Amino acid sequence: HGKPDFGRLLRDFGDAVVPVAKCDLQEFNSHPKEWLPCREFLEYWREYAGNGHRSPRGCLYLKDWHLSREFPEQDVYTTPVYFSSDWLNEYWDAAGGDDFRFVYMGPKG
């Protein structure tokens, strides 16, 4: 229904530690990040949305999470057809070490 499946995210990734940007702050043209358990971020998201998109913690946004790399057994990434020659990830898959498959998600605002 156009909303995240919080139950599945909690079940499959709740214990993962994820990078979370503090959108209300800015340092050197970027938002500073903190690392939180995914479970804590999802709980924050639900509370934030249920409180009129306000929180004493400000607006947090999960950004640059390497979900595919951290959970290779999960089938979470498909290259869009227009980018089917995913040469950057093809290189890193062969070389090992890094990837450019990121997850970005968070509440409104």
PDB file of N, CA and C in Angstrom:
ATOM      1  N   HIS A   1       0.822  -1.202   0.000  1.00  0.00           N
ATOM      2  CA  HIS A   1       0.000   0.000   0.000  1.00  0.00           C
ATOM      3  C   HIS A   1       0.860   1.257   0.000  1.00  0.00           C
ATOM      4  N   GLY A   2       2.045   1.179  -0.564  1.00  0.00           N
ATOM      5  CA  GLY A   2       2.913   2.349  -0.647  1.00  0.00           C
ATOM      6  C   GLY A   2       3.650   2.675   0.635  1.00  0.00           C
ATOM      7  N   LYS A   3       3.608   1.769   1.604  1.00  0.00           N
ATOM      8  CA  LYS A   3       4.308   1.986   2.873  1.00  0.00           C
ATOM      9  C   LYS A   3       5.249   0.812   3.130  1.00  0.00           C
ATOM     10  N   PRO A   4       6.304   1.046   3.882  1.00  0.00           N
ATOM     11  CA  PRO A   4       7.238  -0.047   4.181  1.00  0.00           C
ATOM     12  C   PRO A   4       6.571  -1.154   4.989  1.00  0.00           C
ATOM     13  N   ASP A   5       7.043  -2.345   4.801  1.00  0.00           N
ATOM     14  CA  ASP A   5       6.604  -3.485   5.594  1.00  0.00           C
ATOM     15  C   ASP A   5       7.490  -3.520   6.844  1.00  0.00           C
ATOM     16  N   PHE A   6       7.090  -2.742   7.852  1.00  0.00           N
ATOM     17  CA  PHE A   6       7.899  -2.620   9.067  1.00  0.00           C
ATOM     18  C   PHE A   6       8.118  -3.965   9.737  1.00  0.00           C
ATOM     19  N   GLY A   7       7.114  -4.821   9.724  1.00  0.00           N
ATOM     20  CA  GLY A   7       7.261  -6.140  10.335  1.00  0.00           C
ATOM     21  C   GLY A   7       8.374  -6.947   9.695  1.00  0.00           C
ATOM     22  N   ARG A   8       8.403  -6.957   8.378  1.00  0.00           N
ATOM     23  CA  ARG A   8       9.455  -7.708   7.676  1.00  0.00           C
ATOM     24  C   ARG A   8      10.821  -7.068   7.905  1.00  0.00           C
ATOM     25  N   LEU A   9      10.878  -5.734   7.835  1.00  0.00           N
ATOM     26  CA  LEU A   9      12.151  -5.059   8.078  1.00  0.00           C
ATOM     27  C   LEU A   9      12.676  -5.386   9.472  1.00  0.00           C
ATOM     28  N   LEU A  10      11.808  -5.369  10.461  1.00  0.00           N
ATOM     29  CA  LEU A  10      12.224  -5.710  11.828  1.00  0.00           C
ATOM     30  C   LEU A  10      12.679  -7.157  11.918  1.00  0.00           C
ATOM     31  N   ARG A  11      11.912  -8.046  11.310  1.00  0.00           N
ATOM     32  CA  ARG A  11      12.239  -9.478  11.373  1.00  0.00           C
ATOM     33  C   ARG A  11      13.568  -9.781  10.690  1.00  0.00           C
ATOM     34  N   ASP A  12      13.755  -9.246   9.479  1.00  0.00           N
ATOM     35  CA  ASP A  12      14.927  -9.612   8.688  1.00  0.00           C
ATOM     36  C   ASP A  12      16.170  -8.776   8.998  1.00  0.00           C
ATOM     37  N   PHE A  13      15.972  -7.521   9.429  1.00  0.00           N
ATOM     38  CA  PHE A  13      17.118  -6.618   9.547  1.00  0.00           C
ATOM     39  C   PHE A  13      17.157  -5.838  10.858  1.00  0.00           C
ATOM     40  N   GLY A  14      16.290  -6.160  11.802  1.00  0.00           N
ATOM     41  CA  GLY A  14      16.180  -5.395  13.045  1.00  0.00           C
ATOM     42  C   GLY A  14      17.472  -5.251  13.814  1.00  0.00           C
ATOM     43  N   ASP A  15      18.334  -6.258  13.782  1.00  0.00           N
ATOM     44  CA  ASP A  15      19.584  -6.208  14.544  1.00  0.00           C
ATOM     45  C   ASP A  15      20.743  -5.580  13.771  1.00  0.00           C
ATOM     46  N   ALA A  16      20.542  -5.286  12.495  1.00  0.00           N
ATOM     47  CA  ALA A  16      21.606  -4.648  11.703  1.00  0.00           C
ATOM     48  C   ALA A  16      21.856  -3.241  12.237  1.00  0.00           C
ATOM     49  N   VAL A  17      23.082  -2.799  12.154  1.00  0.00           N
ATOM     50  CA  VAL A  17      23.437  -1.430  12.544  1.00  0.00           C
ATOM     51  C   VAL A  17      23.515  -0.614  11.261  1.00  0.00           C
ATOM     52  N   VAL A  18      22.751   0.497  11.224  1.00  0.00           N
ATOM     53  CA  VAL A  18      22.574   1.257   9.987  1.00  0.00           C
ATOM     54  C   VAL A  18      23.016   2.711  10.158  1.00  0.00           C
ATOM     55  N   PRO A  19      23.458   3.345   9.047  1.00  0.00           N
ATOM     56  CA  PRO A  19      23.852   4.755   9.104  1.00  0.00           C
ATOM     57  C   PRO A  19      22.623   5.658   8.998  1.00  0.00           C
ATOM     58  N   VAL A  20      22.479   6.565   9.951  1.00  0.00           N
ATOM     59  CA  VAL A  20      21.311   7.434  10.014  1.00  0.00           C
ATOM     60  C   VAL A  20      21.762   8.887  10.016  1.00  0.00           C
ATOM     61  N   ALA A  21      21.255   9.652   9.048  1.00  0.00           N
ATOM     62  CA  ALA A  21      21.594  11.065   8.938  1.00  0.00           C
ATOM     63  C   ALA A  21      20.667  11.894   9.815  1.00  0.00           C
ATOM     64  N   LYS A  22      21.251  12.907  10.435  1.00  0.00           N
ATOM     65  CA  LYS A  22      20.485  13.868  11.232  1.00  0.00           C
ATOM     66  C   LYS A  22      20.168  15.050  10.320  1.00  0.00           C
ATOM     67  N   CYS A  23      18.980  15.038   9.746  1.00  0.00           N
ATOM     68  CA  CYS A  23      18.633  15.994   8.697  1.00  0.00           C
ATOM     69  C   CYS A  23      18.508  17.436   9.177  1.00  0.00           C
ATOM     70  N   ASP A  24      18.341  17.642  10.464  1.00  0.00           N
ATOM     71  CA  ASP A  24      18.210  18.999  10.989  1.00  0.00           C
ATOM     72  C   ASP A  24      19.563  19.671  11.217  1.00  0.00           C
ATOM     73  N   LEU A  25      20.641  18.925  11.069  1.00  0.00           N
ATOM     74  CA  LEU A  25      21.984  19.476  11.274  1.00  0.00           C
ATOM     75  C   LEU A  25      22.765  19.435   9.975  1.00  0.00           C
ATOM     76  N   GLN A  26      23.720  20.321   9.855  1.00  0.00           N
ATOM     77  CA  GLN A  26      24.567  20.315   8.662  1.00  0.00           C
ATOM     78  C   GLN A  26      26.003  20.584   9.072  1.00  0.00           C
ATOM     79  N   GLU A  27      26.910  19.758   8.561  1.00  0.00           N
ATOM     80  CA  GLU A  27      28.346  19.898   8.782  1.00  0.00           C
ATOM     81  C   GLU A  27      29.041  19.722   7.442  1.00  0.00           C
ATOM     82  N   PHE A  28      29.765  20.726   7.011  1.00  0.00           N
ATOM     83  CA  PHE A  28      30.523  20.643   5.763  1.00  0.00           C
ATOM     84  C   PHE A  28      29.649  20.208   4.582  1.00  0.00           C
ATOM     85  N   ASN A  29      28.520  20.862   4.378  1.00  0.00           N
ATOM     86  CA  ASN A  29      27.585  20.566   3.279  1.00  0.00           C
ATOM     87  C   ASN A  29      26.990  19.161   3.327  1.00  0.00           C
ATOM     88  N   SER A  30      26.950  18.566   4.496  1.00  0.00           N
ATOM     89  CA  SER A  30      26.394  17.226   4.633  1.00  0.00           C
ATOM     90  C   SER A  30      25.706  17.111   5.986  1.00  0.00           C
ATOM     91  N   HIS A  31      24.862  16.110   6.117  1.00  0.00           N
ATOM     92  CA  HIS A  31      24.217  15.846   7.396  1.00  0.00           C
ATOM     93  C   HIS A  31      25.073  14.854   8.167  1.00  0.00           C
ATOM     94  N   PRO A  32      25.391  15.164   9.440  1.00  0.00           N
ATOM     95  CA  PRO A  32      26.171  14.197  10.223  1.00  0.00           C
ATOM     96  C   PRO A  32      25.361  12.922  10.422  1.00  0.00           C
ATOM     97  N   LYS A  33      26.079  11.818  10.560  1.00  0.00           N
ATOM     98  CA  LYS A  33      25.423  10.518  10.723  1.00  0.00           C
ATOM     99  C   LYS A  33      25.753   9.921  12.082  1.00  0.00           C
ATOM    100  N   GLU A  34      24.854   9.074  12.509  1.00  0.00           N
ATOM    101  CA  GLU A  34      25.094   8.225  13.663  1.00  0.00           C
ATOM    102  C   GLU A  34      24.736   6.802  13.250  1.00  0.00           C
ATOM    103  N   TRP A  35      25.230   5.834  13.986  1.00  0.00           N
ATOM    104  CA  TRP A  35      24.933   4.427  13.689  1.00  0.00           C
ATOM    105  C   TRP A  35      23.958   3.925  14.738  1.00  0.00           C
ATOM    106  N   LEU A  36      22.840   3.383  14.254  1.00  0.00           N
ATOM    107  CA  LEU A  36      21.800   2.879  15.143  1.00  0.00           C
ATOM    108  C   LEU A  36      21.400   1.466  14.728  1.00  0.00           C
ATOM    109  N   PRO A  37      20.916   0.670  15.692  1.00  0.00           N
ATOM    110  CA  PRO A  37      20.287  -0.586  15.278  1.00  0.00           C
ATOM    111  C   PRO A  37      19.076  -0.252  14.404  1.00  0.00           C
ATOM    112  N   CYS A  38      18.877  -0.994  13.350  1.00  0.00           N
ATOM    113  CA  CYS A  38      17.758  -0.762  12.449  1.00  0.00           C
ATOM    114  C   CYS A  38      16.444  -0.748  13.226  1.00  0.00           C
ATOM    115  N   ARG A  39      16.333  -1.606  14.212  1.00  0.00           N
ATOM    116  CA  ARG A  39      15.139  -1.693  15.057  1.00  0.00           C
ATOM    117  C   ARG A  39      14.839  -0.332  15.697  1.00  0.00           C
ATOM    118  N   GLU A  40      15.875   0.318  16.216  1.00  0.00           N
ATOM    119  CA  GLU A  40      15.701   1.626  16.866  1.00  0.00           C
ATOM    120  C   GLU A  40      15.266   2.687  15.852  1.00  0.00           C
ATOM    121  N   PHE A  41      15.855   2.648  14.653  1.00  0.00           N
ATOM    122  CA  PHE A  41      15.462   3.611  13.626  1.00  0.00           C
ATOM    123  C   PHE A  41      14.004   3.415  13.217  1.00  0.00           C
ATOM    124  N   LEU A  42      13.580   2.169  13.043  1.00  0.00           N
ATOM    125  CA  LEU A  42      12.198   1.894  12.641  1.00  0.00           C
ATOM    126  C   LEU A  42      11.211   2.312  13.726  1.00  0.00           C
ATOM    127  N   GLU A  43      11.579   2.103  14.988  1.00  0.00           N
ATOM    128  CA  GLU A  43      10.725   2.561  16.090  1.00  0.00           C
ATOM    129  C   GLU A  43      10.622   4.086  16.069  1.00  0.00           C
ATOM    130  N   TYR A  44      11.753   4.768  15.859  1.00  0.00           N
ATOM    131  CA  TYR A  44      11.753   6.228  15.736  1.00  0.00           C
ATOM    132  C   TYR A  44      10.806   6.653  14.610  1.00  0.00           C
ATOM    133  N   TRP A  45      10.912   6.006  13.448  1.00  0.00           N
ATOM    134  CA  TRP A  45      10.110   6.362  12.273  1.00  0.00           C
ATOM    135  C   TRP A  45       8.617   6.275  12.587  1.00  0.00           C
ATOM    136  N   ARG A  46       8.209   5.189  13.216  1.00  0.00           N
ATOM    137  CA  ARG A  46       6.795   5.027  13.574  1.00  0.00           C
ATOM    138  C   ARG A  46       6.339   6.122  14.535  1.00  0.00           C
ATOM    139  N   GLU A  47       7.147   6.405  15.537  1.00  0.00           N
ATOM    140  CA  GLU A  47       6.794   7.446  16.506  1.00  0.00           C
ATOM    141  C   GLU A  47       6.751   8.815  15.839  1.00  0.00           C
ATOM    142  N   TYR A  48       7.717   9.089  14.985  1.00  0.00           N
ATOM    143  CA  TYR A  48       7.795  10.374  14.283  1.00  0.00           C
ATOM    144  C   TYR A  48       6.543  10.583  13.425  1.00  0.00           C
ATOM    145  N   ALA A  49       6.160   9.587  12.659  1.00  0.00           N
ATOM    146  CA  ALA A  49       4.976   9.683  11.804  1.00  0.00           C
ATOM    147  C   ALA A  49       3.702   9.806  12.645  1.00  0.00           C
ATOM    148  N   GLY A  50       3.654   9.098  13.749  1.00  0.00           N
ATOM    149  CA  GLY A  50       2.471   9.137  14.606  1.00  0.00           C
ATOM    150  C   GLY A  50       2.349  10.404  15.428  1.00  0.00           C
ATOM    151  N   ASN A  51       3.416  11.193  15.474  1.00  0.00           N
ATOM    152  CA  ASN A  51       3.428  12.429  16.254  1.00  0.00           C
ATOM    153  C   ASN A  51       3.415  13.655  15.339  1.00  0.00           C
ATOM    154  N   GLY A  52       2.735  13.554  14.213  1.00  0.00           N
ATOM    155  CA  GLY A  52       2.631  14.698  13.305  1.00  0.00           C
ATOM    156  C   GLY A  52       3.947  15.076  12.659  1.00  0.00           C
ATOM    157  N   HIS A  53       4.824  14.087  12.451  1.00  0.00           N
ATOM    158  CA  HIS A  53       6.146  14.298  11.849  1.00  0.00           C
ATOM    159  C   HIS A  53       6.990  15.277  12.664  1.00  0.00           C
ATOM    160  N   ARG A  54       6.988  15.012  13.981  1.00  0.00           N
ATOM    161  CA  ARG A  54       7.820  15.778  14.907  1.00  0.00           C
ATOM    162  C   ARG A  54       8.446  14.814  15.899  1.00  0.00           C
ATOM    163  N   SER A  55       9.649  15.191  16.364  1.00  0.00           N
ATOM    164  CA  SER A  55      10.331  14.389  17.370  1.00  0.00           C
ATOM    165  C   SER A  55      11.371  15.265  18.059  1.00  0.00           C
ATOM    166  N   PRO A  56      11.615  15.034  19.339  1.00  0.00           N
ATOM    167  CA  PRO A  56      12.707  15.752  20.007  1.00  0.00           C
ATOM    168  C   PRO A  56      14.074  15.422  19.388  1.00  0.00           C
ATOM    169  N   ARG A  57      14.144  14.303  18.682  1.00  0.00           N
ATOM    170  CA  ARG A  57      15.402  13.915  18.025  1.00  0.00           C
ATOM    171  C   ARG A  57      15.563  14.587  16.670  1.00  0.00           C
ATOM    172  N   GLY A  58      14.539  15.313  16.210  1.00  0.00           N
ATOM    173  CA  GLY A  58      14.590  15.928  14.893  1.00  0.00           C
ATOM    174  C   GLY A  58      14.226  14.909  13.828  1.00  0.00           C
ATOM    175  N   CYS A  59      14.546  15.247  12.581  1.00  0.00           N
ATOM    176  CA  CYS A  59      14.251  14.365  11.460  1.00  0.00           C
ATOM    177  C   CYS A  59      15.472  13.498  11.157  1.00  0.00           C
ATOM    178  N   LEU A  60      15.304  12.195  11.241  1.00  0.00           N
ATOM    179  CA  LEU A  60      16.371  11.235  10.945  1.00  0.00           C
ATOM    180  C   LEU A  60      16.027  10.505   9.654  1.00  0.00           C
ATOM    181  N   TYR A  61      17.076  10.108   8.929  1.00  0.00           N
ATOM    182  CA  TYR A  61      16.890   9.470   7.621  1.00  0.00           C
ATOM    183  C   TYR A  61      17.973   8.412   7.447  1.00  0.00           C
ATOM    184  N   LEU A  62      17.562   7.180   7.185  1.00  0.00           N
ATOM    185  CA  LEU A  62      18.527   6.108   6.933  1.00  0.00           C
ATOM    186  C   LEU A  62      19.133   6.342   5.553  1.00  0.00           C
ATOM    187  N   LYS A  63      20.453   6.444   5.491  1.00  0.00           N
ATOM    188  CA  LYS A  63      21.114   6.858   4.243  1.00  0.00           C
ATOM    189  C   LYS A  63      22.411   6.079   4.026  1.00  0.00           C
ATOM    190  N   ASP A  64      22.603   5.602   2.800  1.00  0.00           N
ATOM    191  CA  ASP A  64      23.842   4.926   2.390  1.00  0.00           C
ATOM    192  C   ASP A  64      24.064   3.573   3.070  1.00  0.00           C
ATOM    193  N   TRP A  65      22.997   2.850   3.323  1.00  0.00           N
ATOM    194  CA  TRP A  65      23.106   1.518   3.921  1.00  0.00           C
ATOM    195  C   TRP A  65      23.427   0.523   2.823  1.00  0.00           C
ATOM    196  N   HIS A  66      24.479  -0.251   2.999  1.00  0.00           N
ATOM    197  CA  HIS A  66      24.908  -1.294   2.060  1.00  0.00           C
ATOM    198  C   HIS A  66      24.173  -2.605   2.381  1.00  0.00           C
ATOM    199  N   LEU A  67      22.879  -2.590   2.237  1.00  0.00           N
ATOM    200  CA  LEU A  67      22.054  -3.754   2.580  1.00  0.00           C
ATOM    201  C   LEU A  67      22.435  -4.984   1.763  1.00  0.00           C
ATOM    202  N   SER A  68      22.614  -4.823   0.460  1.00  0.00           N
ATOM    203  CA  SER A  68      22.971  -5.979  -0.390  1.00  0.00           C
ATOM    204  C   SER A  68      24.295  -6.602   0.032  1.00  0.00           C
ATOM    205  N   ARG A  69      25.241  -5.783   0.375  1.00  0.00           N
ATOM    206  CA  ARG A  69      26.559  -6.288   0.769  1.00  0.00           C
ATOM    207  C   ARG A  69      26.501  -6.971   2.128  1.00  0.00           C
ATOM    208  N   GLU A  70      25.732  -6.404   3.045  1.00  0.00           N
ATOM    209  CA  GLU A  70      25.657  -6.962   4.396  1.00  0.00           C
ATOM    210  C   GLU A  70      24.792  -8.217   4.482  1.00  0.00           C
ATOM    211  N   PHE A  71      23.839  -8.340   3.571  1.00  0.00           N
ATOM    212  CA  PHE A  71      22.922  -9.487   3.576  1.00  0.00           C
ATOM    213  C   PHE A  71      22.856 -10.088   2.178  1.00  0.00           C
ATOM    214  N   PRO A  72      23.949 -10.679   1.687  1.00  0.00           N
ATOM    215  CA  PRO A  72      23.959 -11.191   0.314  1.00  0.00           C
ATOM    216  C   PRO A  72      22.958 -12.318   0.080  1.00  0.00           C
ATOM    217  N   GLU A  73      22.537 -13.000   1.137  1.00  0.00           N
ATOM    218  CA  GLU A  73      21.575 -14.093   0.978  1.00  0.00           C
ATOM    219  C   GLU A  73      20.160 -13.576   0.701  1.00  0.00           C
ATOM    220  N   GLN A  74      19.932 -12.318   0.992  1.00  0.00           N
ATOM    221  CA  GLN A  74      18.625 -11.701   0.714  1.00  0.00           C
ATOM    222  C   GLN A  74      18.620 -11.164  -0.717  1.00  0.00           C
ATOM    223  N   ASP A  75      17.557 -11.386  -1.414  1.00  0.00           N
ATOM    224  CA  ASP A  75      17.451 -10.900  -2.790  1.00  0.00           C
ATOM    225  C   ASP A  75      16.751  -9.543  -2.767  1.00  0.00           C
ATOM    226  N   VAL A  76      17.529  -8.477  -2.468  1.00  0.00           N
ATOM    227  CA  VAL A  76      16.928  -7.156  -2.277  1.00  0.00           C
ATOM    228  C   VAL A  76      17.270  -6.159  -3.367  1.00  0.00           C
ATOM    229  N   TYR A  77      18.124  -6.531  -4.293  1.00  0.00           N
ATOM    230  CA  TYR A  77      18.592  -5.558  -5.282  1.00  0.00           C
ATOM    231  C   TYR A  77      18.433  -6.102  -6.692  1.00  0.00           C
ATOM    232  N   THR A  78      17.771  -5.315  -7.526  1.00  0.00           N
ATOM    233  CA  THR A  78      17.658  -5.617  -8.942  1.00  0.00           C
ATOM    234  C   THR A  78      18.027  -4.355  -9.699  1.00  0.00           C
ATOM    235  N   THR A  79      18.943  -4.475 -10.645  1.00  0.00           N
ATOM    236  CA  THR A  79      19.330  -3.316 -11.439  1.00  0.00           C
ATOM    237  C   THR A  79      18.191  -2.940 -12.374  1.00  0.00           C
ATOM    238  N   PRO A  80      17.757  -1.668 -12.343  1.00  0.00           N
ATOM    239  CA  PRO A  80      16.708  -1.253 -13.280  1.00  0.00           C
ATOM    240  C   PRO A  80      17.145  -1.501 -14.725  1.00  0.00           C
ATOM    241  N   VAL A  81      16.193  -1.823 -15.587  1.00  0.00           N
ATOM    242  CA  VAL A  81      16.494  -2.202 -16.965  1.00  0.00           C
ATOM    243  C   VAL A  81      17.338  -1.148 -17.681  1.00  0.00           C
ATOM    244  N   TYR A  82      17.085   0.122 -17.421  1.00  0.00           N
ATOM    245  CA  TYR A  82      17.819   1.175 -18.109  1.00  0.00           C
ATOM    246  C   TYR A  82      19.280   1.248 -17.673  1.00  0.00           C
ATOM    247  N   PHE A  83      19.597   0.591 -16.574  1.00  0.00           N
ATOM    248  CA  PHE A  83      20.972   0.552 -16.080  1.00  0.00           C
ATOM    249  C   PHE A  83      21.491  -0.878 -16.038  1.00  0.00           C
ATOM    250  N   SER A  84      20.984  -1.726 -16.930  1.00  0.00           N
ATOM    251  CA  SER A  84      21.317  -3.143 -16.865  1.00  0.00           C
ATOM    252  C   SER A  84      22.803  -3.415 -17.036  1.00  0.00           C
ATOM    253  N   SER A  85      23.509  -2.522 -17.669  1.00  0.00           N
ATOM    254  CA  SER A  85      24.962  -2.624 -17.687  1.00  0.00           C
ATOM    255  C   SER A  85      25.482  -1.843 -16.490  1.00  0.00           C
ATOM    256  N   ASP A  86      25.417  -2.480 -15.346  1.00  0.00           N
ATOM    257  CA  ASP A  86      25.772  -1.863 -14.069  1.00  0.00           C
ATOM    258  C   ASP A  86      27.280  -1.960 -13.883  1.00  0.00           C
ATOM    259  N   TRP A  87      28.026  -1.248 -14.733  1.00  0.00           N
ATOM    260  CA  TRP A  87      29.474  -1.424 -14.825  1.00  0.00           C
ATOM    261  C   TRP A  87      30.200  -1.085 -13.527  1.00  0.00           C
ATOM    262  N   LEU A  88      29.712  -0.135 -12.767  1.00  0.00           N
ATOM    263  CA  LEU A  88      30.405   0.204 -11.525  1.00  0.00           C
ATOM    264  C   LEU A  88      30.317  -0.948 -10.520  1.00  0.00           C
ATOM    265  N   ASN A  89      29.118  -1.511 -10.349  1.00  0.00           N
ATOM    266  CA  ASN A  89      28.986  -2.637  -9.436  1.00  0.00           C
ATOM    267  C   ASN A  89      29.601  -3.903 -10.009  1.00  0.00           C
ATOM    268  N   GLU A  90      29.581  -4.063 -11.326  1.00  0.00           N
ATOM    269  CA  GLU A  90      30.254  -5.220 -11.929  1.00  0.00           C
ATOM    270  C   GLU A  90      31.743  -5.190 -11.594  1.00  0.00           C
ATOM    271  N   TYR A  91      32.335  -4.011 -11.673  1.00  0.00           N
ATOM    272  CA  TYR A  91      33.758  -3.874 -11.327  1.00  0.00           C
ATOM    273  C   TYR A  91      33.987  -4.243  -9.861  1.00  0.00           C
ATOM    274  N   TRP A  92      33.212  -3.648  -8.965  1.00  0.00           N
ATOM    275  CA  TRP A  92      33.417  -3.890  -7.540  1.00  0.00           C
ATOM    276  C   TRP A  92      33.064  -5.319  -7.144  1.00  0.00           C
ATOM    277  N   ASP A  93      32.104  -5.941  -7.824  1.00  0.00           N
ATOM    278  CA  ASP A  93      31.808  -7.344  -7.541  1.00  0.00           C
ATOM    279  C   ASP A  93      33.021  -8.214  -7.857  1.00  0.00           C
ATOM    280  N   ALA A  94      33.711  -7.900  -8.957  1.00  0.00           N
ATOM    281  CA  ALA A  94      34.899  -8.670  -9.337  1.00  0.00           C
ATOM    282  C   ALA A  94      36.088  -8.354  -8.444  1.00  0.00           C
ATOM    283  N   ALA A  95      36.259  -7.079  -8.092  1.00  0.00           N
ATOM    284  CA  ALA A  95      37.409  -6.660  -7.286  1.00  0.00           C
ATOM    285  C   ALA A  95      37.195  -6.939  -5.807  1.00  0.00           C
ATOM    286  N   GLY A  96      35.952  -6.975  -5.376  1.00  0.00           N
ATOM    287  CA  GLY A  96      35.632  -7.195  -3.966  1.00  0.00           C
ATOM    288  C   GLY A  96      35.778  -5.916  -3.156  1.00  0.00           C
ATOM    289  N   GLY A  97      35.128  -5.915  -2.024  1.00  0.00           N
ATOM    290  CA  GLY A  97      35.331  -4.831  -1.080  1.00  0.00           C
ATOM    291  C   GLY A  97      34.233  -3.791  -0.989  1.00  0.00           C
ATOM    292  N   ASP A  98      33.743  -3.284  -2.094  1.00  0.00           N
ATOM    293  CA  ASP A  98      32.785  -2.196  -2.016  1.00  0.00           C
ATOM    294  C   ASP A  98      31.637  -2.447  -2.992  1.00  0.00           C
ATOM    295  N   ASP A  99      30.631  -1.600  -2.913  1.00  0.00           N
ATOM    296  CA  ASP A  99      29.542  -1.635  -3.882  1.00  0.00           C
ATOM    297  C   ASP A  99      28.849  -0.289  -3.863  1.00  0.00           C
ATOM    298  N   PHE A 100      27.980  -0.088  -4.834  1.00  0.00           N
ATOM    299  CA  PHE A 100      27.210   1.141  -4.921  1.00  0.00           C
ATOM    300  C   PHE A 100      25.723   0.806  -4.977  1.00  0.00           C
ATOM    301  N   ARG A 101      25.323  -0.091  -4.089  1.00  0.00           N
ATOM    302  CA  ARG A 101      23.926  -0.485  -3.936  1.00  0.00           C
ATOM    303  C   ARG A 101      23.505   0.000  -2.549  1.00  0.00           C
ATOM    304  N   PHE A 102      22.848   1.132  -2.520  1.00  0.00           N
ATOM    305  CA  PHE A 102      22.500   1.733  -1.244  1.00  0.00           C
ATOM    306  C   PHE A 102      21.006   1.698  -0.996  1.00  0.00           C
ATOM    307  N   VAL A 103      20.645   1.706   0.274  1.00  0.00           N
ATOM    308  CA  VAL A 103      19.257   1.865   0.683  1.00  0.00           C
ATOM    309  C   VAL A 103      19.136   3.233   1.340  1.00  0.00           C
ATOM    310  N   TYR A 104      18.078   3.939   0.936  1.00  0.00           N
ATOM    311  CA  TYR A 104      17.721   5.226   1.520  1.00  0.00           C
ATOM    312  C   TYR A 104      16.261   5.101   1.940  1.00  0.00           C
ATOM    313  N   MET A 105      15.941   5.429   3.186  1.00  0.00           N
ATOM    314  CA  MET A 105      14.538   5.400   3.599  1.00  0.00           C
ATOM    315  C   MET A 105      14.352   6.193   4.867  1.00  0.00           C
ATOM    316  N   GLY A 106      13.157   6.717   4.989  1.00  0.00           N
ATOM    317  CA  GLY A 106      12.836   7.469   6.173  1.00  0.00           C
ATOM    318  C   GLY A 106      11.476   8.106   6.079  1.00  0.00           C
ATOM    319  N   PRO A 107      11.103   8.793   7.135  1.00  0.00           N
ATOM    320  CA  PRO A 107       9.776   9.401   7.182  1.00  0.00           C
ATOM    321  C   PRO A 107       9.675  10.654   6.330  1.00  0.00           C
ATOM    322  N   LYS A 108       8.463  11.080   6.141  1.00  0.00           N
ATOM    323  CA  LYS A 108       8.178  12.320   5.446  1.00  0.00           C
ATOM    324  C   LYS A 108       8.977  13.463   6.067  1.00  0.00           C
ATOM    325  N   GLY A 109       9.503  14.334   5.208  1.00  0.00           N
ATOM    326  CA  GLY A 109      10.235  15.504   5.701  1.00  0.00           C
ATOM    327  C   GLY A 109      11.710  15.309   5.648  1.00  0.00           C
TER     328      GLY A 109
END
